[in-house]
């Protein structure tokens, strides 16, 4: 992922469809697809507390740490899933091909087996899409870079103004 | 970098890297305090009971729509302590730009040199060309006595030619200038994708 990623609308539509299907089947609160550096790619549903970007950043840290932990014990392909079971809400993380993370946030009454079953199916479909992900890297677009840079300066001034 | 053309969002990752106690967390805390509340997310810190960074600090800055794109900057710090070497590398993954926060005190020169060496090695291990990574040098703690002259620091860190800012992070001096510069360098580097 060090070269960056740019996903066109068509591919995003396929991703959203997979996540939407997963949410309907599991009736989970929120599903997030992020890349391994912690950037949110897509979100379905909503979070009552917290924000998807913060959850994605923390999940990326968690997945990276778990990957290193499993390497330390001699596991060659640390691309699995793990979850935290809470009193009210639980969270399920699945590392997809070492490049993406599926994050499922669900209520305690939802059976983990159900989440695990449908999440694995979604992961298989998302894994197939990763080939398309790679093909669209560096796709050019019509954005005027000079306009973008001058707009960026203006926006940064506003973001850090005391008003 | 990640661009979502459906939502017209561009996500960029910036990492504050440097030796322990050089002021990375203080820098991010200042940035958070000075960012308009409508434009910032929560500041999340994973720290030890002694208040030292264990994993990373994180915040997001979201700007308004520019040329039909909404830029989001995901900003991280790494833990500086020597034994969190592996963690630093994990946080660097996917970075679009790095601000190296050096401790200007004479007694910390060796720590700065070792941290720069680690950073370059980590970037190489992650598949980056360290020479092509957008970089800014933040020479922090310029208000203290017994500090290394900036020219000497740049030379010893092999950062001649890198945009450099003298900062006092605890007062915020120079911090936002450094951040704006790395943001602009990251955007310049990625403009061929826009």
Short mmCIF file of C-alpha atoms in Angstrom, two decimals:
data_model
loop_
_atom_site.label_atom_id
_atom_site.label_comp_id
_atom_site.label_asym_id
_atom_site.label_seq_id
_atom_site.Cartn_x
_atom_site.Cartn_y
_atom_site.Cartn_z
CA UNK A 1 0.00 0.00 0.00
CA UNK A 2 3.00 2.27 0.08
CA UNK A 3 2.17 3.45 -3.45
CA UNK A 4 -1.26 4.66 -2.40
CA UNK A 5 -4.68 3.72 -3.59
CA UNK A 6 -7.33 5.41 -5.64
CA UNK A 7 -10.70 3.69 -6.01
CA UNK A 8 -13.20 4.69 -8.70
CA UNK A 9 -16.96 4.82 -8.07
CA UNK A 10 -17.71 1.52 -9.78
CA UNK A 11 -15.35 -0.41 -7.54
CA UNK A 12 -16.58 1.45 -4.47
CA UNK A 13 -20.12 0.42 -5.44
CA UNK A 14 -19.07 -3.26 -5.39
CA UNK A 15 -17.42 -2.82 -2.00
CA UNK A 16 -20.45 -1.04 -0.56
CA UNK A 17 -22.71 -3.78 -1.88
CA UNK A 18 -20.67 -6.48 -0.09
CA UNK A 19 -20.62 -4.51 3.16
CA UNK A 20 -24.33 -3.71 2.92
CA UNK A 21 -25.15 -7.39 2.39
CA UNK A 22 -23.02 -8.32 5.40
CA UNK A 23 -24.78 -5.74 7.55
CA UNK A 24 -28.22 -6.97 6.53
CA UNK A 25 -27.36 -10.60 7.23
CA UNK A 26 -25.79 -9.94 10.62
CA UNK A 27 -27.82 -6.87 11.67
CA UNK A 28 -24.68 -5.29 12.99
CA UNK A 29 -24.36 -1.64 13.99
CA UNK A 30 -21.45 -0.61 11.86
CA UNK A 31 -19.10 -2.19 9.34
CA UNK A 32 -15.89 -0.49 8.27
CA UNK A 33 -13.41 -1.45 5.57
CA UNK A 34 -9.98 0.13 6.12
CA UNK A 35 -6.55 -0.32 4.67
CA UNK A 36 -3.72 -1.62 6.84
CA UNK A 37 -2.37 1.87 7.42
CA UNK A 38 -5.66 2.79 9.10
CA UNK A 39 -7.38 4.81 6.36
CA UNK A 40 -11.15 4.30 6.07
CA UNK A 41 -12.21 2.98 2.65
CA UNK A 42 -15.92 2.48 3.27
CA UNK A 43 -18.43 2.50 6.12
CA UNK A 44 -21.88 0.96 6.38
CA UNK A 45 -24.20 1.74 9.27
CA UNK A 46 -23.29 4.23 11.94
CA UNK A 47 -21.51 4.46 15.25
CA UNK A 48 -23.23 5.84 18.34
CA UNK A 49 -19.93 6.53 20.09
CA UNK A 50 -16.61 7.25 18.43
CA UNK A 51 -15.84 7.77 14.75
CA UNK A 52 -14.95 5.30 11.98
CA UNK A 53 -11.61 7.03 11.33
CA UNK A 54 -10.47 6.59 14.93
CA UNK A 55 -11.71 2.99 15.02
CA UNK A 56 -9.86 2.27 11.75
CA UNK A 57 -6.62 3.79 13.07
CA UNK A 58 -6.82 1.74 16.27
CA UNK A 59 -7.83 -1.43 14.40
CA UNK A 60 -4.84 -1.02 12.08
CA UNK A 61 -2.58 -0.82 15.12
CA UNK A 62 -4.25 -3.87 16.61
CA UNK A 63 -3.96 -5.93 13.41
CA UNK A 64 -0.33 -4.89 12.91
CA UNK A 65 0.54 -5.81 16.50
CA UNK A 66 -1.26 -9.14 16.19
CA UNK A 67 0.59 -9.83 12.94
CA UNK A 68 3.92 -9.26 14.64
CA UNK A 69 2.87 -11.33 17.66
CA UNK A 70 1.98 -14.29 15.46
CA UNK A 71 5.25 -13.93 13.54
CA UNK A 72 7.07 -14.06 16.88
CA UNK A 73 5.60 -17.49 17.53
CA UNK A 74 6.58 -18.70 14.07
CA UNK A 75 3.31 -18.26 12.18
CA UNK A 76 4.13 -17.69 8.52
CA UNK A 77 0.86 -16.13 7.32
CA UNK A 78 -0.56 -13.93 10.06
CA UNK A 79 -3.72 -13.04 8.15
CA UNK A 80 -6.48 -14.17 10.47
CA UNK A 81 -9.33 -12.73 12.43
CA UNK A 82 -9.84 -11.88 16.08
CA UNK A 83 -12.51 -10.23 18.16
CA UNK A 84 -13.17 -8.50 21.43
CA UNK A 85 -16.28 -9.60 23.29
CA UNK A 86 -17.75 -6.77 25.35
CA UNK A 87 -20.69 -6.51 27.74
CA UNK A 88 -22.70 -4.28 25.38
CA UNK A 89 -20.79 -4.18 22.11
CA UNK A 90 -18.27 -6.46 20.49
CA UNK A 91 -15.82 -5.92 17.68
CA UNK A 92 -14.61 -8.37 15.06
CA UNK A 93 -11.49 -7.71 12.96
CA UNK A 94 -10.42 -9.62 9.88
CA UNK A 95 -7.13 -9.04 8.09
CA UNK A 96 -7.75 -9.37 4.33
CA UNK A 97 -4.69 -10.48 2.37
CA UNK A 98 -2.41 -8.34 4.54
CA UNK A 99 -3.74 -5.22 2.82
CA UNK A 100 -7.19 -4.45 4.22
CA UNK A 101 -9.11 -4.81 7.46
CA UNK A 102 -12.78 -5.62 7.84
CA UNK A 103 -14.16 -4.22 11.10
CA UNK A 104 -17.57 -5.33 12.35
CA UNK A 105 -19.11 -3.67 15.42
CA UNK A 106 -22.08 -5.53 16.83
CA UNK A 107 -24.26 -5.83 19.90
CA UNK A 108 -23.74 -8.48 22.56
CA UNK A 109 -27.00 -10.25 21.61
CA UNK A 110 -25.73 -10.94 18.07
CA UNK A 111 -24.12 -14.40 17.98
CA UNK A 112 -20.41 -14.22 17.16
CA UNK A 113 -20.80 -17.37 15.05
CA UNK A 114 -23.22 -15.53 12.77
CA UNK A 115 -20.85 -12.60 12.39
CA UNK A 116 -17.90 -14.88 11.78
CA UNK A 117 -19.76 -16.92 9.14
CA UNK A 118 -21.00 -14.01 7.04
CA UNK A 119 -17.85 -11.96 7.58
CA UNK A 120 -15.76 -14.79 6.15
CA UNK A 121 -17.97 -14.89 3.06
CA UNK A 122 -17.64 -11.13 2.67
CA UNK A 123 -13.88 -11.40 3.10
CA UNK A 124 -13.69 -13.93 0.26
CA UNK A 125 -15.53 -11.54 -2.05
CA UNK A 126 -13.42 -8.59 -0.92
CA UNK A 127 -10.27 -10.66 -1.45
CA UNK A 128 -11.28 -11.18 -5.08
CA UNK A 129 -11.73 -7.42 -5.44
CA UNK A 130 -8.20 -6.73 -4.17
CA UNK A 131 -6.95 -7.66 -7.65
CA UNK A 132 -9.12 -4.88 -9.04
CA UNK A 133 -7.83 -2.57 -6.29
CA UNK A 134 -4.30 -2.98 -7.58
CA UNK A 135 -5.35 -2.30 -11.19
CA UNK A 136 -6.84 1.10 -10.40
CA UNK A 137 -3.85 2.53 -8.57
CA UNK A 138 -2.65 5.74 -10.21
CA UNK A 139 -5.84 6.21 -12.17
CA UNK A 140 -5.71 9.81 -13.46
CA UNK A 141 -8.54 12.24 -12.79
CA UNK A 142 -9.56 15.68 -14.03
CA UNK A 143 -8.71 17.62 -10.83
CA UNK A 144 -6.73 20.81 -11.50
CA UNK A 145 -3.68 20.49 -9.24
CA UNK A 146 -2.96 24.25 -9.17
CA UNK A 147 -6.51 25.01 -8.03
CA UNK A 148 -6.20 22.24 -5.48
CA UNK A 149 -2.97 23.63 -4.03
CA UNK A 150 -4.29 27.17 -3.70
CA UNK A 151 -7.52 25.83 -2.16
CA UNK A 152 -5.45 23.77 0.27
CA UNK A 153 -3.57 26.84 1.51
CA UNK A 154 -6.87 28.64 2.08
CA UNK A 155 -8.43 25.68 3.90
CA UNK A 156 -5.38 25.21 6.14
CA UNK A 157 -5.50 28.86 7.17
CA UNK A 158 -9.16 28.44 8.10
CA UNK A 159 -8.56 25.18 9.97
CA UNK A 160 -5.92 26.80 12.19
CA UNK A 161 -7.55 30.22 12.60
CA UNK A 162 -8.62 31.29 16.07
CA UNK A 163 -12.07 32.41 14.88
CA UNK B 1 -2.69 7.88 0.34
CA UNK B 2 -6.17 6.70 -0.38
CA UNK B 3 -8.63 8.43 -2.70
CA UNK B 4 -12.32 7.49 -2.66
CA UNK B 5 -13.72 8.83 -5.92
CA UNK B 6 -17.27 7.98 -4.93
CA UNK B 7 -17.19 10.19 -1.85
CA UNK B 8 -14.52 12.44 -3.41
CA UNK B 9 -12.26 12.07 -0.39
CA UNK B 10 -8.48 12.06 -0.31
CA UNK B 11 -6.87 10.53 2.79
CA UNK B 12 -3.25 11.21 3.62
CA UNK B 13 -1.12 9.94 6.49
CA UNK B 14 1.48 12.05 8.25
CA UNK B 15 3.73 10.66 10.99
CA UNK B 16 5.71 12.54 13.64
CA UNK B 17 8.86 10.50 14.23
CA UNK B 18 11.78 11.09 16.62
CA UNK B 19 13.61 9.98 19.76
CA UNK B 20 11.91 9.66 23.13
CA UNK B 21 10.87 12.86 24.89
CA UNK B 22 11.66 15.02 21.88
CA UNK B 23 8.16 16.55 21.93
CA UNK B 24 6.14 14.54 19.40
CA UNK B 25 3.05 14.14 21.61
CA UNK B 26 3.29 17.76 22.80
CA UNK B 27 3.41 18.82 19.16
CA UNK B 28 0.28 16.86 18.30
CA UNK B 29 -1.52 18.14 21.39
CA UNK B 30 -0.77 21.69 20.27
CA UNK B 31 -1.95 20.97 16.72
CA UNK B 32 -5.17 19.51 18.13
CA UNK B 33 -5.76 22.49 20.40
CA UNK B 34 -5.27 24.92 17.52
CA UNK B 35 -7.37 23.13 14.93
CA UNK B 36 -10.90 24.45 14.52
CA UNK B 37 -13.28 22.04 16.35
CA UNK B 38 -15.31 21.55 13.15
CA UNK B 39 -12.19 20.40 11.35
CA UNK B 40 -10.67 17.97 13.86
CA UNK B 41 -11.42 14.54 15.29
CA UNK B 42 -10.64 13.37 18.81
CA UNK B 43 -7.03 13.11 19.92
CA UNK B 44 -6.49 9.48 20.81
CA UNK B 45 -3.44 8.52 22.88
CA UNK B 46 -2.34 5.00 23.67
CA UNK B 47 0.02 5.54 26.57
CA UNK B 48 1.61 3.83 29.54
CA UNK B 49 0.67 4.47 33.15
CA UNK B 50 3.66 6.79 33.26
CA UNK B 51 2.06 8.90 30.51
CA UNK B 52 4.58 7.85 27.88
CA UNK B 53 3.43 6.94 24.38
CA UNK B 54 2.96 3.19 24.18
CA UNK B 55 1.70 2.78 20.65
CA UNK B 56 0.75 6.05 19.01
CA UNK B 57 -1.18 9.28 19.30
CA UNK B 58 -3.67 9.95 16.55
CA UNK B 59 -5.90 12.72 15.28
CA UNK B 60 -7.63 13.54 12.03
CA UNK B 61 -7.93 16.91 10.33
CA UNK B 62 -10.67 17.20 7.75
CA UNK B 63 -10.64 20.18 5.43
CA UNK B 64 -13.49 21.59 3.36
CA UNK B 65 -14.06 20.65 -0.28
CA UNK B 66 -11.20 21.73 -2.56
CA UNK B 67 -11.60 21.34 -6.34
CA UNK B 68 -14.29 18.75 -5.67
CA UNK B 69 -12.15 16.74 -3.26
CA UNK B 70 -12.33 16.61 0.52
CA UNK B 71 -8.83 16.17 2.03
CA UNK B 72 -8.41 14.29 5.29
CA UNK B 73 -5.10 14.15 7.11
CA UNK B 74 -4.54 11.28 9.51
CA UNK B 75 -1.77 12.37 11.84
CA UNK B 76 0.18 9.99 14.07
CA UNK B 77 3.11 10.09 16.45
CA UNK B 78 5.35 7.09 17.11
CA UNK B 79 6.52 5.94 20.56
CA UNK B 80 10.08 7.21 20.97
CA UNK B 81 11.48 4.82 23.53
CA UNK B 82 14.15 2.46 22.19
CA UNK B 83 12.32 -0.75 23.02
CA UNK B 84 9.28 0.23 20.95
CA UNK B 85 11.33 0.00 17.77
CA UNK B 86 8.98 -2.49 16.13
CA UNK B 87 5.96 -0.36 16.95
CA UNK B 88 7.50 2.70 15.31
CA UNK B 89 7.85 0.74 12.11
CA UNK B 90 4.21 -0.35 12.22
CA UNK B 91 3.01 3.22 12.61
CA UNK B 92 5.14 4.33 9.63
CA UNK B 93 3.32 1.88 7.37
CA UNK B 94 1.44 3.73 4.64
CA UNK B 95 2.89 7.13 5.58
CA UNK B 96 2.72 9.87 2.96
CA UNK B 97 4.99 12.24 4.83
CA UNK B 98 7.13 12.40 7.97
CA UNK B 99 8.02 15.18 10.40
CA UNK B 100 11.18 14.29 12.29
CA UNK B 101 11.07 15.89 15.74
CA UNK B 102 14.62 16.31 17.00
CA UNK B 103 15.51 17.22 20.59
CA UNK B 104 17.87 20.19 20.20
CA UNK B 105 19.72 19.63 23.49
CA UNK B 106 23.40 18.73 23.12
CA UNK B 107 23.04 15.67 25.31
CA UNK B 108 20.41 14.22 22.94
CA UNK B 109 22.39 14.49 19.70
CA UNK B 110 23.30 10.83 19.64
CA UNK B 111 19.66 9.82 20.27
CA UNK B 112 18.59 11.99 17.34
CA UNK B 113 21.18 10.39 15.06
CA UNK B 114 20.12 6.88 16.08
CA UNK B 115 16.44 7.73 15.57
CA UNK B 116 17.09 9.10 12.06
CA UNK B 117 19.02 5.94 11.23
CA UNK B 118 16.10 3.82 12.49
CA UNK B 119 13.63 5.91 10.50
CA UNK B 120 15.55 5.51 7.24
CA UNK B 121 15.95 1.80 7.81
CA UNK B 122 12.25 1.38 8.69
CA UNK B 123 11.18 3.28 5.58
CA UNK B 124 13.44 1.12 3.43
CA UNK B 125 12.08 -2.06 5.04
CA UNK B 126 8.54 -0.88 4.28
CA UNK B 127 9.37 -0.43 0.60
CA UNK B 128 9.79 3.34 0.57
CA UNK B 129 12.77 5.17 -0.85
CA UNK B 130 13.73 7.26 2.22
CA UNK B 131 15.15 9.97 -0.05
CA UNK B 132 11.82 10.42 -1.81
CA UNK B 133 9.60 10.49 1.28
CA UNK B 134 8.33 14.05 1.93
CA UNK B 135 10.16 15.12 5.08
CA UNK B 136 10.29 18.09 7.43
CA UNK B 137 12.75 18.57 10.29
CA UNK B 138 11.39 20.08 13.50
CA UNK B 139 14.23 21.17 15.81
CA UNK B 140 12.39 21.30 19.10
CA UNK B 141 13.11 22.77 22.53
CA UNK B 142 14.86 25.84 21.11
CA UNK B 143 14.07 27.71 24.35
CA UNK B 144 16.45 25.56 26.40
CA UNK B 145 20.11 26.18 27.13
CA UNK B 146 22.93 24.04 25.71
CA UNK B 147 21.26 23.44 22.39
CA UNK B 148 22.95 22.36 19.18
CA UNK B 149 23.01 25.00 16.39
CA UNK B 150 20.47 24.13 13.68
CA UNK B 151 23.14 23.95 10.96
CA UNK B 152 25.11 21.41 13.03
CA UNK B 153 21.97 19.39 13.77
CA UNK B 154 20.98 19.27 10.10
CA UNK B 155 24.47 18.26 9.13
CA UNK B 156 24.76 15.48 11.72
CA UNK B 157 21.30 14.17 10.83
CA UNK B 158 22.16 14.34 7.12
CA UNK B 159 19.14 16.55 6.55
CA UNK B 160 20.68 19.39 4.57
CA UNK B 161 18.05 20.48 2.08
CA UNK B 162 15.16 19.34 4.28
CA UNK B 163 12.73 22.17 5.28
CA UNK B 164 13.55 22.92 8.90
CA UNK B 165 11.61 24.63 11.67
CA UNK B 166 12.90 25.76 15.04
CA UNK B 167 10.11 24.97 17.48
CA UNK B 168 9.09 25.25 21.10
CA UNK B 169 6.29 22.70 21.03
CA UNK B 170 5.14 23.40 24.57
CA UNK B 171 4.34 26.98 23.48
CA UNK B 172 3.40 25.97 19.96
CA UNK B 173 6.06 28.12 18.33
CA UNK B 174 6.81 26.94 14.80
CA UNK B 175 4.63 23.83 15.10
CA UNK B 176 1.86 24.81 12.68
CA UNK B 177 4.37 26.10 10.12
CA UNK B 178 6.03 22.69 10.14
CA UNK B 179 2.70 20.91 9.74
CA UNK B 180 1.55 23.14 6.89
CA UNK B 181 4.87 22.56 5.14
CA UNK B 182 4.68 18.76 5.35
CA UNK B 183 1.06 18.87 4.15
CA UNK B 184 2.08 20.93 1.13
CA UNK B 185 5.03 18.65 0.39
CA UNK B 186 2.79 15.58 0.59
CA UNK B 187 0.25 17.17 -1.75
CA UNK B 188 3.01 18.20 -4.19
CA UNK B 189 4.34 14.66 -4.20
CA UNK B 190 0.92 13.17 -4.85
CA UNK B 191 -0.41 15.79 -7.28
CA UNK B 192 0.17 13.57 -10.30
CA UNK B 193 -2.54 11.32 -8.87
CA UNK B 194 -5.01 14.16 -8.57
#
